[in-house]
């Protein structure tokens, strides 16, 4: 009987801890968003984060999208050739890239690169009391550290995803034409007939949400880190892991919302 009660108590403690963490994260997110709407706005922090999130992440996102589009074309050809449906490959590539792979792969790459760096930077400021120093200088840490980064993530990731969409389709086109022997004109025509504005729009909505989640996790875990260098390392790991899980979860929810019918 004691073992059963102990097991139930552990489940209760874990549930309460999860609810408490979710509430703290929600309040942190609302505070960060509210500071975006109110002056002053630290444009230099925004521009620096925007360049780090968007421009400097472009090479890794571009390569990932390019090779992913090529892989989709190859795998689709392998499956569709059995049913003589090779003409559907162009449509499959453009739909997969614009709806799913463009936003998700770009988000995961940015989470691993920018989210980790953001958590480490803010976490280091926390454990070295630099955040407390900002408060003593009458600078709101949420407004200076969090709000510009959240906005930069929301703006930069859709732009990255646009590039990923183009390069993902280009990768599929290159493989289909060069390796599989497709006609370039026929492939382009099939691609244009398959792509819809709704697919691209939903992909960009996902990207904006993913950018917000990535920067939110980086800021939240960095801002609340403690315990010196070890605590900063744990915050960095948690930021990347939680951001990646949330990305995939919200990707499913948005896909189910728009494309389940």
mmCIF file of C-alpha atoms in Angstrom:
data_model
loop_
_atom_site.group_PDB
_atom_site.id
_atom_site.type_symbol
_atom_site.label_atom_id
_atom_site.label_comp_id
_atom_site.label_asym_id
_atom_site.label_seq_id
_atom_site.Cartn_x
_atom_site.Cartn_y
_atom_site.Cartn_z
ATOM 1 C CA UNK A 1 0.000 0.000 0.000
ATOM 2 C CA UNK A 2 2.830 2.375 0.853
ATOM 3 C CA UNK A 3 4.442 1.729 -2.535
ATOM 4 C CA UNK A 4 1.178 2.619 -4.313
ATOM 5 C CA UNK A 5 0.789 5.819 -2.319
ATOM 6 C CA UNK A 6 4.410 6.742 -2.963
ATOM 7 C CA UNK A 7 3.916 6.166 -6.699
ATOM 8 C CA UNK A 8 0.772 8.327 -6.731
ATOM 9 C CA UNK A 9 2.587 11.039 -4.772
ATOM 10 C CA UNK A 10 5.419 11.077 -7.297
ATOM 11 C CA UNK A 11 2.971 11.421 -10.152
ATOM 12 C CA UNK A 12 1.252 14.267 -8.324
ATOM 13 C CA UNK A 13 4.516 16.087 -7.681
ATOM 14 C CA UNK A 14 5.570 15.685 -11.309
ATOM 15 C CA UNK A 15 2.184 16.963 -12.527
ATOM 16 C CA UNK A 16 2.266 19.994 -10.241
ATOM 17 C CA UNK A 17 5.833 20.739 -11.295
ATOM 18 C CA UNK A 18 4.850 20.561 -14.963
ATOM 19 C CA UNK A 19 1.866 22.877 -14.419
ATOM 20 C CA UNK A 20 4.030 25.301 -12.454
ATOM 21 C CA UNK A 21 6.670 25.362 -15.196
ATOM 22 C CA UNK A 22 4.062 25.853 -17.923
ATOM 23 C CA UNK A 23 2.537 28.740 -16.006
ATOM 24 C CA UNK A 24 5.909 30.388 -15.441
ATOM 25 C CA UNK A 25 6.741 30.023 -19.140
ATOM 26 C CA UNK A 26 3.384 31.487 -20.184
ATOM 27 C CA UNK A 27 3.847 34.504 -17.903
ATOM 28 C CA UNK A 28 7.379 34.985 -19.217
ATOM 29 C CA UNK A 29 6.115 34.876 -22.821
ATOM 30 C CA UNK A 30 3.326 37.360 -22.120
ATOM 31 C CA UNK A 31 5.749 39.726 -20.416
ATOM 32 C CA UNK A 32 8.157 39.534 -23.354
ATOM 33 C CA UNK A 33 5.399 40.161 -25.914
ATOM 34 C CA UNK A 34 4.003 43.073 -23.914
ATOM 35 C CA UNK A 35 7.388 44.789 -23.904
ATOM 36 C CA UNK A 36 7.560 44.547 -27.707
ATOM 37 C CA UNK A 37 4.542 46.838 -27.911
ATOM 38 C CA UNK A 38 5.829 49.463 -25.495
ATOM 39 C CA UNK A 39 8.757 51.883 -25.854
ATOM 40 C CA UNK A 40 11.659 52.117 -25.554
ATOM 41 C CA UNK A 41 12.769 49.596 -28.146
ATOM 42 C CA UNK A 42 16.412 48.531 -28.350
ATOM 43 C CA UNK A 43 16.941 48.437 -32.102
ATOM 44 C CA UNK A 44 20.617 47.526 -31.896
ATOM 45 C CA UNK A 45 19.843 44.322 -30.000
ATOM 46 C CA UNK A 46 17.096 43.520 -32.504
ATOM 47 C CA UNK A 47 19.352 44.012 -35.528
ATOM 48 C CA UNK A 48 22.178 41.976 -34.002
ATOM 49 C CA UNK A 49 19.828 39.106 -33.161
ATOM 50 C CA UNK A 50 18.110 39.350 -36.545
ATOM 51 C CA UNK A 51 21.428 39.005 -38.350
ATOM 52 C CA UNK A 52 22.486 36.121 -36.114
ATOM 53 C CA UNK A 53 19.170 34.313 -36.549
ATOM 54 C CA UNK A 54 18.611 35.045 -40.228
ATOM 55 C CA UNK A 55 21.709 35.935 -42.200
ATOM 56 C CA UNK A 56 24.300 33.873 -40.351
ATOM 57 C CA UNK A 57 21.992 30.841 -40.213
ATOM 58 C CA UNK A 58 21.443 30.973 -43.964
ATOM 59 C CA UNK A 59 24.286 28.603 -45.026
ATOM 60 C CA UNK A 60 23.257 25.690 -42.807
ATOM 61 C CA UNK A 61 19.541 26.131 -43.601
ATOM 62 C CA UNK A 62 20.237 26.434 -47.329
ATOM 63 C CA UNK A 63 22.331 23.267 -47.456
ATOM 64 C CA UNK A 64 19.804 21.345 -45.378
ATOM 65 C CA UNK A 65 16.895 22.393 -47.610
ATOM 66 C CA UNK A 66 18.802 21.727 -50.842
ATOM 67 C CA UNK A 67 19.759 18.169 -49.946
ATOM 68 C CA UNK A 68 16.356 17.441 -48.375
ATOM 69 C CA UNK A 69 14.598 18.377 -51.610
ATOM 70 C CA UNK A 70 16.912 16.073 -53.533
ATOM 71 C CA UNK A 71 16.308 13.196 -51.129
ATOM 72 C CA UNK A 72 12.537 13.620 -51.382
ATOM 73 C CA UNK A 73 12.759 13.448 -55.186
ATOM 74 C CA UNK A 74 14.860 10.277 -55.044
ATOM 75 C CA UNK A 75 12.670 8.513 -52.497
ATOM 76 C CA UNK A 76 9.466 9.547 -54.262
ATOM 77 C CA UNK A 77 10.771 8.205 -57.549
ATOM 78 C CA UNK A 78 11.650 4.886 -55.931
ATOM 79 C CA UNK A 79 8.115 4.477 -54.620
ATOM 80 C CA UNK A 80 6.089 5.972 -57.447
ATOM 81 C CA UNK A 81 7.953 4.134 -60.207
ATOM 82 C CA UNK A 82 6.274 0.921 -59.047
ATOM 83 C CA UNK A 83 2.890 2.425 -59.940
ATOM 84 C CA UNK A 84 4.035 4.434 -62.994
ATOM 85 C CA UNK A 85 3.192 7.674 -61.179
ATOM 86 C CA UNK A 86 6.492 9.484 -61.651
ATOM 87 C CA UNK A 87 4.650 12.592 -62.829
ATOM 88 C CA UNK A 88 3.510 13.218 -59.245
ATOM 89 C CA UNK A 89 7.067 13.690 -57.950
ATOM 90 C CA UNK A 90 7.176 17.438 -58.639
ATOM 91 C CA UNK A 91 3.980 17.969 -56.670
ATOM 92 C CA UNK A 92 5.160 15.827 -53.783
ATOM 93 C CA UNK A 93 8.442 17.727 -53.530
ATOM 94 C CA UNK A 94 6.899 21.195 -53.541
ATOM 95 C CA UNK A 95 4.160 20.245 -51.068
ATOM 96 C CA UNK A 96 6.531 18.491 -48.686
ATOM 97 C CA UNK A 97 9.001 21.360 -48.732
ATOM 98 C CA UNK A 98 6.574 24.271 -48.427
ATOM 99 C CA UNK A 99 4.225 22.676 -45.906
ATOM 100 C CA UNK A 100 6.570 20.709 -43.683
ATOM 101 C CA UNK A 101 10.258 20.334 -44.358
ATOM 102 C CA UNK A 102 11.036 23.981 -45.023
ATOM 103 C CA UNK A 103 9.661 25.291 -41.708
ATOM 104 C CA UNK A 104 10.573 22.251 -39.598
ATOM 105 C CA UNK A 105 14.148 21.776 -40.795
ATOM 106 C CA UNK A 106 14.879 25.492 -40.700
ATOM 107 C CA UNK A 107 13.422 25.648 -37.193
ATOM 108 C CA UNK A 108 15.468 22.723 -35.939
ATOM 109 C CA UNK A 109 18.668 24.126 -37.428
ATOM 110 C CA UNK A 110 18.040 27.541 -35.885
ATOM 111 C CA UNK A 111 17.105 25.971 -32.547
ATOM 112 C CA UNK A 112 20.397 24.111 -32.412
ATOM 113 C CA UNK A 113 22.436 27.094 -33.521
ATOM 114 C CA UNK A 114 20.720 30.254 -32.246
ATOM 115 C CA UNK A 115 18.613 28.923 -29.384
ATOM 116 C CA UNK A 116 21.623 27.363 -27.729
ATOM 117 C CA UNK A 117 23.752 30.481 -28.176
ATOM 118 C CA UNK A 118 20.980 32.693 -26.836
ATOM 119 C CA UNK A 119 20.505 30.565 -23.724
ATOM 120 C CA UNK A 120 24.259 30.475 -23.106
ATOM 121 C CA UNK A 121 24.634 34.243 -23.522
ATOM 122 C CA UNK A 122 21.738 35.218 -21.265
ATOM 123 C CA UNK A 123 22.573 32.425 -18.820
ATOM 124 C CA UNK A 124 26.114 33.709 -18.476
ATOM 125 C CA UNK A 125 24.744 37.188 -17.822
ATOM 126 C CA UNK A 126 22.496 35.742 -15.125
ATOM 127 C CA UNK A 127 25.150 33.779 -13.235
ATOM 128 C CA UNK A 128 27.608 36.702 -13.408
ATOM 129 C CA UNK A 129 24.965 39.139 -12.063
ATOM 130 C CA UNK A 130 24.929 41.248 -15.229
ATOM 131 C CA UNK A 131 21.140 41.043 -15.404
ATOM 132 C CA UNK A 132 20.892 42.415 -11.866
ATOM 133 C CA UNK A 133 23.278 45.168 -12.922
ATOM 134 C CA UNK A 134 20.890 46.142 -15.726
ATOM 135 C CA UNK A 135 18.134 46.600 -13.161
ATOM 136 C CA UNK A 136 20.336 48.824 -11.015
ATOM 137 C CA UNK A 137 20.960 50.973 -14.122
ATOM 138 C CA UNK A 138 17.184 51.423 -14.571
ATOM 139 C CA UNK A 139 17.131 49.153 -17.634
ATOM 140 C CA UNK A 140 14.357 46.590 -17.719
ATOM 141 C CA UNK A 141 16.020 43.217 -18.476
ATOM 142 C CA UNK A 142 12.890 41.872 -20.163
ATOM 143 C CA UNK A 143 12.734 44.851 -22.482
ATOM 144 C CA UNK A 144 16.481 44.843 -23.240
ATOM 145 C CA UNK A 145 17.229 41.114 -23.415
ATOM 146 C CA UNK A 146 13.983 39.346 -24.260
ATOM 147 C CA UNK A 147 11.657 41.567 -26.326
ATOM 148 C CA UNK A 148 14.095 42.357 -29.192
ATOM 149 C CA UNK A 149 15.102 38.701 -29.462
ATOM 150 C CA UNK A 150 11.496 37.508 -29.622
ATOM 151 C CA UNK A 151 10.708 39.982 -32.388
ATOM 152 C CA UNK A 152 13.873 39.072 -34.287
ATOM 153 C CA UNK A 153 12.929 35.395 -34.219
ATOM 154 C CA UNK A 154 9.386 36.096 -35.419
ATOM 155 C CA UNK A 155 10.660 38.194 -38.338
ATOM 156 C CA UNK A 156 13.807 36.302 -39.336
ATOM 157 C CA UNK A 157 12.592 32.709 -39.489
ATOM 158 C CA UNK A 158 9.878 33.258 -42.150
ATOM 159 C CA UNK A 159 12.509 34.866 -44.364
ATOM 160 C CA UNK A 160 14.768 31.874 -43.819
ATOM 161 C CA UNK A 161 11.918 29.527 -44.661
ATOM 162 C CA UNK A 162 11.233 31.356 -47.926
ATOM 163 C CA UNK A 163 14.824 30.702 -48.937
ATOM 164 C CA UNK A 164 14.563 27.089 -47.737
ATOM 165 C CA UNK A 165 11.415 26.575 -49.819
ATOM 166 C CA UNK A 166 13.090 27.841 -52.982
ATOM 167 C CA UNK A 167 16.244 25.804 -52.438
ATOM 168 C CA UNK A 168 14.335 22.669 -51.430
ATOM 169 C CA UNK A 169 12.327 22.788 -54.657
ATOM 170 C CA UNK A 170 15.540 23.553 -56.566
ATOM 171 C CA UNK A 171 17.193 20.498 -55.014
ATOM 172 C CA UNK A 172 14.314 18.268 -56.105
ATOM 173 C CA UNK A 173 14.389 19.815 -59.578
ATOM 174 C CA UNK A 174 18.133 19.241 -59.933
ATOM 175 C CA UNK A 175 17.931 15.576 -58.932
ATOM 176 C CA UNK A 176 14.850 14.942 -61.083
ATOM 177 C CA UNK A 177 16.376 16.511 -64.187
ATOM 178 C CA UNK A 178 20.017 15.511 -63.865
ATOM 179 C CA UNK A 179 19.718 12.057 -62.298
ATOM 180 C CA UNK A 180 16.207 10.831 -63.076
ATOM 181 C CA UNK A 181 15.902 12.191 -66.595
ATOM 182 C CA UNK A 182 12.857 14.412 -66.206
ATOM 183 C CA UNK A 183 12.127 17.178 -68.694
ATOM 184 C CA UNK A 184 12.958 20.560 -67.096
ATOM 185 C CA UNK A 185 9.932 22.250 -68.667
ATOM 186 C CA UNK A 186 7.526 19.505 -67.642
ATOM 187 C CA UNK A 187 8.903 19.442 -64.087
ATOM 188 C CA UNK A 188 8.579 23.220 -63.677
ATOM 189 C CA UNK A 189 5.056 23.154 -65.092
ATOM 190 C CA UNK A 190 4.023 20.367 -62.716
ATOM 191 C CA UNK A 191 5.552 22.279 -59.796
ATOM 192 C CA UNK A 192 3.683 25.480 -60.631
ATOM 193 C CA UNK A 193 0.432 23.562 -61.025
ATOM 194 C CA UNK A 194 0.873 21.881 -57.636
ATOM 195 C CA UNK A 195 1.952 24.784 -55.451
ATOM 196 C CA UNK A 196 -0.759 26.879 -53.809
ATOM 197 C CA UNK A 197 -0.635 30.143 -51.916
ATOM 198 C CA UNK A 198 -2.218 28.416 -48.921
ATOM 199 C CA UNK A 199 0.670 25.967 -48.645
ATOM 200 C CA UNK A 200 3.265 28.734 -48.620
ATOM 201 C CA UNK A 201 1.224 30.876 -46.222
ATOM 202 C CA UNK A 202 0.783 28.081 -43.692
ATOM 203 C CA UNK A 203 4.507 27.339 -43.922
ATOM 204 C CA UNK A 204 5.315 30.964 -43.138
ATOM 205 C CA UNK A 205 2.845 31.002 -40.240
ATOM 206 C CA UNK A 206 4.602 27.947 -38.860
ATOM 207 C CA UNK A 207 7.953 29.658 -39.322
ATOM 208 C CA UNK A 208 6.873 32.762 -37.394
ATOM 209 C CA UNK A 209 5.574 30.610 -34.548
ATOM 210 C CA UNK A 210 8.729 28.485 -34.569
ATOM 211 C CA UNK A 211 10.900 31.608 -34.459
ATOM 212 C CA UNK A 212 8.963 32.797 -31.435
ATOM 213 C CA UNK A 213 9.264 29.430 -29.682
ATOM 214 C CA UNK A 214 12.998 29.117 -30.349
ATOM 215 C CA UNK A 215 13.854 32.571 -29.034
ATOM 216 C CA UNK A 216 11.405 32.181 -26.146
ATOM 217 C CA UNK A 217 13.073 28.956 -24.990
ATOM 218 C CA UNK A 218 16.538 30.432 -25.356
ATOM 219 C CA UNK A 219 15.582 33.527 -23.366
ATOM 220 C CA UNK A 220 13.541 31.682 -20.739
ATOM 221 C CA UNK A 221 16.101 29.039 -19.845
ATOM 222 C CA UNK A 222 18.965 31.493 -20.015
ATOM 223 C CA UNK A 223 17.132 34.069 -17.911
ATOM 224 C CA UNK A 224 16.299 31.507 -15.215
ATOM 225 C CA UNK A 225 19.595 29.640 -15.188
ATOM 226 C CA UNK A 226 21.526 29.255 -11.944
ATOM 227 C CA UNK A 227 24.435 27.313 -10.560
ATOM 228 C CA UNK A 228 27.404 28.745 -12.435
ATOM 229 C CA UNK A 229 28.863 27.171 -15.559
ATOM 230 C CA UNK A 230 27.065 23.886 -14.968
ATOM 231 C CA UNK A 231 23.748 25.692 -14.766
ATOM 232 C CA UNK A 232 24.432 27.547 -18.012
ATOM 233 C CA UNK A 233 25.200 24.242 -19.741
ATOM 234 C CA UNK A 234 21.972 22.705 -18.447
ATOM 235 C CA UNK A 235 19.999 25.765 -19.569
ATOM 236 C CA UNK A 236 21.502 25.546 -23.055
ATOM 237 C CA UNK A 237 20.638 21.868 -23.383
ATOM 238 C CA UNK A 238 17.105 22.376 -22.069
ATOM 239 C CA UNK A 239 16.490 25.295 -24.436
ATOM 240 C CA UNK A 240 17.389 23.240 -27.515
ATOM 241 C CA UNK A 241 15.562 20.079 -26.437
ATOM 242 C CA UNK A 242 12.343 21.787 -25.356
ATOM 243 C CA UNK A 243 12.320 24.082 -28.397
ATOM 244 C CA UNK A 244 12.732 21.090 -30.737
ATOM 245 C CA UNK A 245 9.920 19.156 -29.055
ATOM 246 C CA UNK A 246 7.591 22.170 -29.121
ATOM 247 C CA UNK A 247 8.395 22.764 -32.784
ATOM 248 C CA UNK A 248 7.343 19.262 -33.739
ATOM 249 C CA UNK A 249 4.260 19.366 -31.519
ATOM 250 C CA UNK A 250 3.024 22.694 -32.888
ATOM 251 C CA UNK A 251 3.857 21.567 -36.410
ATOM 252 C CA UNK A 252 1.415 18.705 -35.986
ATOM 253 C CA UNK A 253 -1.254 20.931 -34.442
ATOM 254 C CA UNK A 254 -1.069 23.530 -37.220
ATOM 255 C CA UNK A 255 -1.035 20.855 -39.917
ATOM 256 C CA UNK A 256 -4.065 19.207 -38.347
ATOM 257 C CA UNK A 257 -5.827 22.576 -38.130
ATOM 258 C CA UNK A 258 -5.314 23.569 -41.769
ATOM 259 C CA UNK A 259 -4.986 20.318 -43.706
ATOM 260 C CA UNK A 260 -6.991 17.679 -41.829
ATOM 261 C CA UNK A 261 -10.109 18.168 -43.954
#
